[in-house]
């Protein structure tokens, strides 16, 4: 498998700033950029298969950028755990987009966001007057919405921050599978490929998960009441979205309820909804049908791009 390039962008914060890592596939000079943002305890290499699929299918040059949200993967850890919040992640993505645009002007901008990454994308696409280098054309929201089921928040809180110690990568992969069966069926090879970037070696030997355990600190301060209070703001952001939007949902998801997903098809950007059977939270975009669903949505020409559209 080809490897992406690893890059960094400096991001401001009250403690003096930090670096966010990002993985890049495709043509670094392409004017069409797809940014893929991962879930709460994951990292940018989750999108390896999708990124390769997009680059292979694209008829025009394409740049796919997959950041490690701060505190995860190769990115710095924050000095103040209170900074591990979606609004701050949105600010980091703006810094990333500014750097990408400086390197090569962005003319077409798309987002893919899984779970937490979907909420970050919601903030980027649904907050008016953000300094984006180009309007967001298309958005894929993967298995999350303005209403998050409280039982799922409790489930995630039960393992978040427990980075552990493992003798081998396979042992770590087995542990992660025990808490990630909602991802749906994967071959052992697929799961190991997803798991390898999730761990890092310890100086004293063995391995641990790649993220700062303190990302759990603000997460655990969320109450059922505060989560409910935030729903109105999330719906408002969703209603502000002007990008063409696709919602991908695991049919057995415990995070994005069917009623919420259906409501998202009838308001705001009136998203199209695709559900994957045999999958819970969240689709990983590793299987062919999932990759094809996203690729066909993102790479379909817009009306003014079609040669026979009559556009001048």
Tab-separated table of C-alpha atoms in Angstrom:
chain	number	residue	atom	x	y	z
A	1	UNK	CA	0.000	0.000	0.000
A	2	UNK	CA	1.362	3.484	-0.807
A	3	UNK	CA	2.005	5.773	2.126
A	4	UNK	CA	0.673	9.291	2.645
A	5	UNK	CA	2.944	12.217	3.439
A	6	UNK	CA	2.989	13.506	7.022
A	7	UNK	CA	2.813	17.264	7.518
A	8	UNK	CA	2.192	19.718	10.365
A	9	UNK	CA	0.391	23.008	10.852
A	10	UNK	CA	0.928	25.405	13.801
A	11	UNK	CA	-2.291	26.217	15.658
A	12	UNK	CA	-2.862	28.877	18.335
A	13	UNK	CA	-4.062	28.157	21.859
A	14	UNK	CA	-3.928	30.027	25.205
A	15	UNK	CA	-0.906	27.978	26.346
A	16	UNK	CA	1.347	29.081	23.514
A	17	UNK	CA	0.170	27.013	20.587
A	18	UNK	CA	0.478	23.452	19.330
A	19	UNK	CA	1.137	21.528	16.137
A	20	UNK	CA	-1.526	19.492	14.387
A	21	UNK	CA	-0.355	16.653	12.167
A	22	UNK	CA	-2.100	15.776	8.936
A	23	UNK	CA	-1.727	13.013	6.380
A	24	UNK	CA	-1.914	13.867	2.712
A	25	UNK	CA	-2.805	11.725	-0.292
A	26	UNK	CA	-2.901	12.548	-3.980
A	27	UNK	CA	-1.732	15.725	-5.698
A	28	UNK	CA	-0.457	18.394	-3.289
A	29	UNK	CA	-1.134	21.068	-5.917
A	30	UNK	CA	-4.703	20.012	-6.722
A	31	UNK	CA	-7.381	22.692	-6.480
A	32	UNK	CA	-9.948	20.112	-5.273
A	33	UNK	CA	-9.404	19.289	-1.594
A	34	UNK	CA	-11.244	16.716	0.511
A	35	UNK	CA	-10.661	16.959	4.266
A	36	UNK	CA	-11.497	13.816	6.293
A	37	UNK	CA	-11.874	14.210	10.075
A	38	UNK	CA	-11.905	11.195	12.396
A	39	UNK	CA	-13.794	10.187	15.550
A	40	UNK	CA	-13.050	11.022	19.167
A	41	UNK	CA	-10.414	8.392	19.980
A	42	UNK	CA	-9.191	7.725	16.451
A	43	UNK	CA	-6.670	9.380	14.065
A	44	UNK	CA	-6.270	10.403	10.455
A	45	UNK	CA	-4.964	7.077	9.141
A	46	UNK	CA	-8.500	5.730	9.601
A	47	UNK	CA	-9.161	7.134	6.125
A	48	UNK	CA	-6.325	5.376	4.279
A	49	UNK	CA	-8.615	3.115	2.269
A	50	UNK	CA	-11.119	5.865	1.493
A	51	UNK	CA	-8.395	8.343	0.517
A	52	UNK	CA	-6.777	5.880	-1.849
A	53	UNK	CA	-10.166	5.036	-3.310
A	54	UNK	CA	-10.969	8.692	-3.909
A	55	UNK	CA	-7.606	9.426	-5.547
A	56	UNK	CA	-7.879	6.330	-7.755
A	57	UNK	CA	-11.421	7.181	-8.893
A	58	UNK	CA	-10.913	10.913	-9.427
A	59	UNK	CA	-10.770	12.040	-13.061
A	60	UNK	CA	-9.129	15.334	-12.088
A	61	UNK	CA	-6.241	16.011	-9.664
A	62	UNK	CA	-7.358	15.512	-6.072
A	63	UNK	CA	-5.800	16.280	-2.694
A	64	UNK	CA	-7.111	14.314	0.299
A	65	UNK	CA	-6.065	15.602	3.724
A	66	UNK	CA	-6.651	13.615	6.922
A	67	UNK	CA	-5.678	15.477	10.117
A	68	UNK	CA	-4.858	13.923	13.469
A	69	UNK	CA	-7.053	16.087	15.697
A	70	UNK	CA	-4.939	17.600	18.496
A	71	UNK	CA	-4.219	15.095	21.266
A	72	UNK	CA	-4.307	12.173	18.839
A	73	UNK	CA	-1.863	10.410	16.550
A	74	UNK	CA	1.178	12.500	15.641
A	75	UNK	CA	-0.318	15.793	16.839
A	76	UNK	CA	0.785	17.546	20.021
A	77	UNK	CA	-1.022	17.068	23.316
A	78	UNK	CA	-2.596	20.153	24.873
A	79	UNK	CA	-1.184	21.517	28.115
A	80	UNK	CA	-4.723	22.289	29.303
A	81	UNK	CA	-7.167	19.379	28.838
A	82	UNK	CA	-10.079	21.840	28.884
A	83	UNK	CA	-9.042	22.722	25.333
A	84	UNK	CA	-10.205	19.362	23.993
A	85	UNK	CA	-13.485	20.799	22.712
A	86	UNK	CA	-15.139	20.915	19.285
A	87	UNK	CA	-15.004	24.746	18.914
A	88	UNK	CA	-11.223	24.620	19.380
A	89	UNK	CA	-10.934	21.796	16.869
A	90	UNK	CA	-12.845	23.967	14.384
A	91	UNK	CA	-10.219	26.685	14.902
A	92	UNK	CA	-7.448	24.192	14.202
A	93	UNK	CA	-9.142	23.151	10.959
A	94	UNK	CA	-9.293	26.799	9.873
A	95	UNK	CA	-5.534	27.047	10.453
A	96	UNK	CA	-5.072	23.867	8.395
A	97	UNK	CA	-7.216	25.180	5.534
A	98	UNK	CA	-5.318	28.480	5.503
A	99	UNK	CA	-2.005	26.616	5.201
A	100	UNK	CA	-3.313	24.316	2.472
A	101	UNK	CA	-4.697	27.277	0.536
A	102	UNK	CA	-1.380	29.095	0.817
A	103	UNK	CA	0.427	26.070	-0.592
A	104	UNK	CA	-2.013	25.677	-3.498
A	105	UNK	CA	-5.220	27.727	-3.916
A	106	UNK	CA	-8.356	25.726	-3.069
A	107	UNK	CA	-11.183	26.035	-5.579
A	108	UNK	CA	-13.319	23.047	-4.571
A	109	UNK	CA	-13.634	22.061	-0.905
A	110	UNK	CA	-15.371	18.986	0.509
A	111	UNK	CA	-15.515	17.497	3.995
A	112	UNK	CA	-15.968	13.987	5.406
A	113	UNK	CA	-16.519	13.773	9.167
A	114	UNK	CA	-16.959	10.641	11.266
A	115	UNK	CA	-18.668	11.006	14.661
A	116	UNK	CA	-16.692	13.778	16.427
A	117	UNK	CA	-15.314	14.664	13.012
A	118	UNK	CA	-18.889	15.089	11.827
A	119	UNK	CA	-19.537	17.583	14.613
A	120	UNK	CA	-16.350	19.470	13.693
A	121	UNK	CA	-17.510	19.521	10.067
A	122	UNK	CA	-20.917	20.708	11.228
A	123	UNK	CA	-19.223	23.625	12.969
A	124	UNK	CA	-17.146	24.451	9.889
A	125	UNK	CA	-20.027	24.251	7.443
A	126	UNK	CA	-22.787	25.633	9.655
A	127	UNK	CA	-21.137	28.674	11.249
A	128	UNK	CA	-21.659	31.819	9.142
A	129	UNK	CA	-18.747	34.026	8.066
A	130	UNK	CA	-15.904	31.656	8.920
A	131	UNK	CA	-12.757	32.465	6.894
A	132	UNK	CA	-12.925	29.416	4.652
A	133	UNK	CA	-10.755	29.526	1.507
A	134	UNK	CA	-13.724	28.374	-0.598
A	135	UNK	CA	-17.381	27.560	0.071
A	136	UNK	CA	-17.868	23.956	1.136
A	137	UNK	CA	-19.345	22.179	-1.862
A	138	UNK	CA	-20.149	18.731	-0.451
A	139	UNK	CA	-20.254	17.298	3.054
A	140	UNK	CA	-20.409	13.700	4.293
A	141	UNK	CA	-21.606	13.377	7.897
A	142	UNK	CA	-20.812	9.884	9.108
A	143	UNK	CA	-23.059	8.494	11.845
A	144	UNK	CA	-23.670	11.576	13.949
A	145	UNK	CA	-26.196	14.389	14.150
A	146	UNK	CA	-27.511	17.238	16.282
A	147	UNK	CA	-29.063	14.719	18.690
A	148	UNK	CA	-26.656	12.175	20.186
A	149	UNK	CA	-28.169	9.306	22.127
A	150	UNK	CA	-27.254	9.566	25.814
A	151	UNK	CA	-26.708	5.831	26.139
A	152	UNK	CA	-24.011	6.061	23.474
A	153	UNK	CA	-22.321	8.945	25.313
A	154	UNK	CA	-22.208	6.752	28.425
A	155	UNK	CA	-20.820	3.808	26.434
A	156	UNK	CA	-18.022	5.888	24.915
A	157	UNK	CA	-17.249	7.450	28.285
A	158	UNK	CA	-16.742	3.965	29.671
A	159	UNK	CA	-13.574	3.386	27.639
A	160	UNK	CA	-12.367	6.849	26.607
A	161	UNK	CA	-9.065	7.755	28.258
A	162	UNK	CA	-8.094	4.179	29.105
A	163	UNK	CA	-5.073	3.905	26.837
A	164	UNK	CA	-3.588	0.839	28.545
A	165	UNK	CA	-0.404	-1.109	27.928
A	166	UNK	CA	-0.083	-3.996	25.487
A	167	UNK	CA	2.687	-6.489	24.777
A	168	UNK	CA	1.985	-6.545	21.027
A	169	UNK	CA	0.094	-4.586	18.401
A	170	UNK	CA	-2.169	-7.600	17.932
A	171	UNK	CA	-3.065	-7.560	21.627
A	172	UNK	CA	-4.016	-3.889	21.304
A	173	UNK	CA	-6.017	-4.660	18.170
A	174	UNK	CA	-7.926	-7.382	19.996
A	175	UNK	CA	-8.798	-4.979	22.815
A	176	UNK	CA	-9.969	-2.311	20.383
A	177	UNK	CA	-12.111	-4.833	18.557
A	178	UNK	CA	-13.850	-5.678	21.835
A	179	UNK	CA	-15.079	-2.063	22.103
A	180	UNK	CA	-15.515	-1.461	18.367
A	181	UNK	CA	-17.697	-4.291	17.109
A	182	UNK	CA	-20.154	-1.616	16.005
A	183	UNK	CA	-17.757	-0.881	13.152
A	184	UNK	CA	-19.163	-3.984	11.449
A	185	UNK	CA	-17.487	-6.986	9.893
A	186	UNK	CA	-13.811	-6.608	9.004
A	187	UNK	CA	-11.283	-9.217	7.968
A	188	UNK	CA	-8.370	-9.735	10.382
A	189	UNK	CA	-6.148	-7.970	7.848
A	190	UNK	CA	-8.484	-4.973	7.597
A	191	UNK	CA	-8.750	-4.634	11.358
A	192	UNK	CA	-4.998	-4.900	11.884
A	193	UNK	CA	-4.444	-2.206	9.248
A	194	UNK	CA	-6.882	0.058	11.098
A	195	UNK	CA	-5.285	-0.788	14.445
A	196	UNK	CA	-1.580	-0.322	13.683
A	197	UNK	CA	-1.716	3.509	13.535
A	198	UNK	CA	-3.740	3.486	16.757
A	199	UNK	CA	-0.802	2.426	18.922
A	200	UNK	CA	2.669	3.732	19.719
A	201	UNK	CA	5.649	2.055	21.413
A	202	UNK	CA	6.475	2.776	25.030
A	203	UNK	CA	10.041	3.574	26.099
A	204	UNK	CA	9.952	0.747	28.633
A	205	UNK	CA	8.649	-1.727	26.048
A	206	UNK	CA	5.225	-2.685	24.828
A	207	UNK	CA	2.607	-0.401	23.304
A	208	UNK	CA	-0.139	2.002	24.304
A	209	UNK	CA	-2.943	3.731	22.444
A	210	UNK	CA	-1.846	6.796	20.506
A	211	UNK	CA	-3.933	9.500	22.196
A	212	UNK	CA	-3.727	11.760	25.251
A	213	UNK	CA	-5.841	10.166	28.028
A	214	UNK	CA	-6.864	13.696	29.018
A	215	UNK	CA	-9.171	13.991	25.990
A	216	UNK	CA	-11.636	12.265	28.311
A	217	UNK	CA	-11.618	15.107	30.854
A	218	UNK	CA	-14.053	17.500	29.123
A	219	UNK	CA	-16.039	14.577	27.718
A	220	UNK	CA	-16.774	13.298	31.206
A	221	UNK	CA	-18.044	16.715	32.277
A	222	UNK	CA	-20.955	16.392	29.833
A	223	UNK	CA	-24.287	15.657	31.521
A	224	UNK	CA	-27.526	14.514	29.964
A	225	UNK	CA	-28.957	17.971	30.631
A	226	UNK	CA	-26.028	19.850	29.055
A	227	UNK	CA	-26.153	17.547	26.035
A	228	UNK	CA	-29.836	18.289	25.584
A	229	UNK	CA	-29.208	22.021	25.995
A	230	UNK	CA	-26.673	21.903	23.151
A	231	UNK	CA	-29.062	20.337	20.671
A	232	UNK	CA	-30.692	23.603	19.643
A	233	UNK	CA	-27.323	25.115	18.699
A	234	UNK	CA	-26.380	21.998	16.737
A	235	UNK	CA	-29.682	22.040	14.848
A	236	UNK	CA	-29.147	25.721	14.073
A	237	UNK	CA	-25.691	24.959	12.677
A	238	UNK	CA	-27.142	22.090	10.653
A	239	UNK	CA	-29.876	24.327	9.265
A	240	UNK	CA	-27.200	26.843	8.186
A	241	UNK	CA	-25.405	24.310	5.968
A	242	UNK	CA	-25.507	25.164	2.278
A	243	UNK	CA	-23.259	22.328	1.085
A	244	UNK	CA	-24.808	19.335	-0.626
A	245	UNK	CA	-24.901	16.805	2.199
A	246	UNK	CA	-24.812	13.025	2.520
A	247	UNK	CA	-25.476	11.236	5.801
A	248	UNK	CA	-23.984	7.764	6.175
A	249	UNK	CA	-25.364	5.717	9.054
A	250	UNK	CA	-24.783	2.277	10.464
A	251	UNK	CA	-28.219	0.693	10.478
A	252	UNK	CA	-27.602	-0.492	14.057
A	253	UNK	CA	-26.021	2.778	15.259
A	254	UNK	CA	-26.553	3.725	18.900
A	255	UNK	CA	-25.283	7.293	18.296
A	256	UNK	CA	-27.430	8.522	15.410
A	257	UNK	CA	-31.045	7.466	15.947
A	258	UNK	CA	-33.212	6.709	12.894
A	259	UNK	CA	-35.580	9.547	13.791
A	260	UNK	CA	-32.726	12.069	13.932
A	261	UNK	CA	-31.307	10.868	10.623
A	262	UNK	CA	-34.718	11.158	8.992
A	263	UNK	CA	-35.192	14.656	10.401
A	264	UNK	CA	-31.857	15.651	8.845
A	265	UNK	CA	-33.190	14.681	5.411
A	266	UNK	CA	-36.123	17.086	5.769
A	267	UNK	CA	-34.507	20.297	6.993
A	268	UNK	CA	-31.384	22.382	6.493
A	269	UNK	CA	-29.454	20.964	3.520
A	270	UNK	CA	-32.051	18.170	3.184
A	271	UNK	CA	-29.357	15.536	3.208
A	272	UNK	CA	-29.443	12.289	1.344
A	273	UNK	CA	-29.275	9.294	3.718
A	274	UNK	CA	-27.496	5.984	3.123
A	275	UNK	CA	-27.605	3.213	5.732
A	276	UNK	CA	-25.260	0.235	5.876
A	277	UNK	CA	-26.726	-3.016	7.181
A	278	UNK	CA	-24.721	-5.020	9.704
A	279	UNK	CA	-22.954	-1.892	10.944
A	280	UNK	CA	-23.417	0.154	14.101
A	281	UNK	CA	-21.318	3.147	15.129
A	282	UNK	CA	-19.603	3.908	12.890
A	283	UNK	CA	-18.974	2.894	9.267
A	284	UNK	CA	-15.205	2.828	8.671
A	285	UNK	CA	-15.203	3.371	4.882
A	286	UNK	CA	-13.049	0.294	4.414
A	287	UNK	CA	-15.490	-2.005	2.627
A	288	UNK	CA	-16.062	-1.527	-1.091
A	289	UNK	CA	-19.722	-0.544	-0.779
A	290	UNK	CA	-18.943	2.166	1.778
A	291	UNK	CA	-16.038	3.580	-0.231
A	292	UNK	CA	-18.151	3.596	-3.373
A	293	UNK	CA	-21.019	5.409	-1.635
A	294	UNK	CA	-18.738	8.244	-0.538
A	295	UNK	CA	-16.670	8.363	-3.725
A	296	UNK	CA	-19.676	8.506	-6.029
A	297	UNK	CA	-21.122	11.372	-3.965
A	298	UNK	CA	-17.932	13.431	-3.735
A	299	UNK	CA	-16.640	12.813	-7.249
A	300	UNK	CA	-19.896	13.230	-9.163
A	301	UNK	CA	-19.569	16.351	-11.339
A	302	UNK	CA	-21.650	19.327	-10.320
A	303	UNK	CA	-23.947	20.662	-13.006
A	304	UNK	CA	-21.605	23.449	-14.084
A	305	UNK	CA	-18.732	20.943	-14.389
A	306	UNK	CA	-20.481	18.711	-16.912
A	307	UNK	CA	-19.218	19.152	-20.475
A	308	UNK	CA	-22.784	19.090	-21.843
A	309	UNK	CA	-24.258	21.444	-19.259
A	310	UNK	CA	-24.036	24.458	-21.542
A	311	UNK	CA	-21.977	26.419	-19.033
A	312	UNK	CA	-19.480	28.824	-20.510
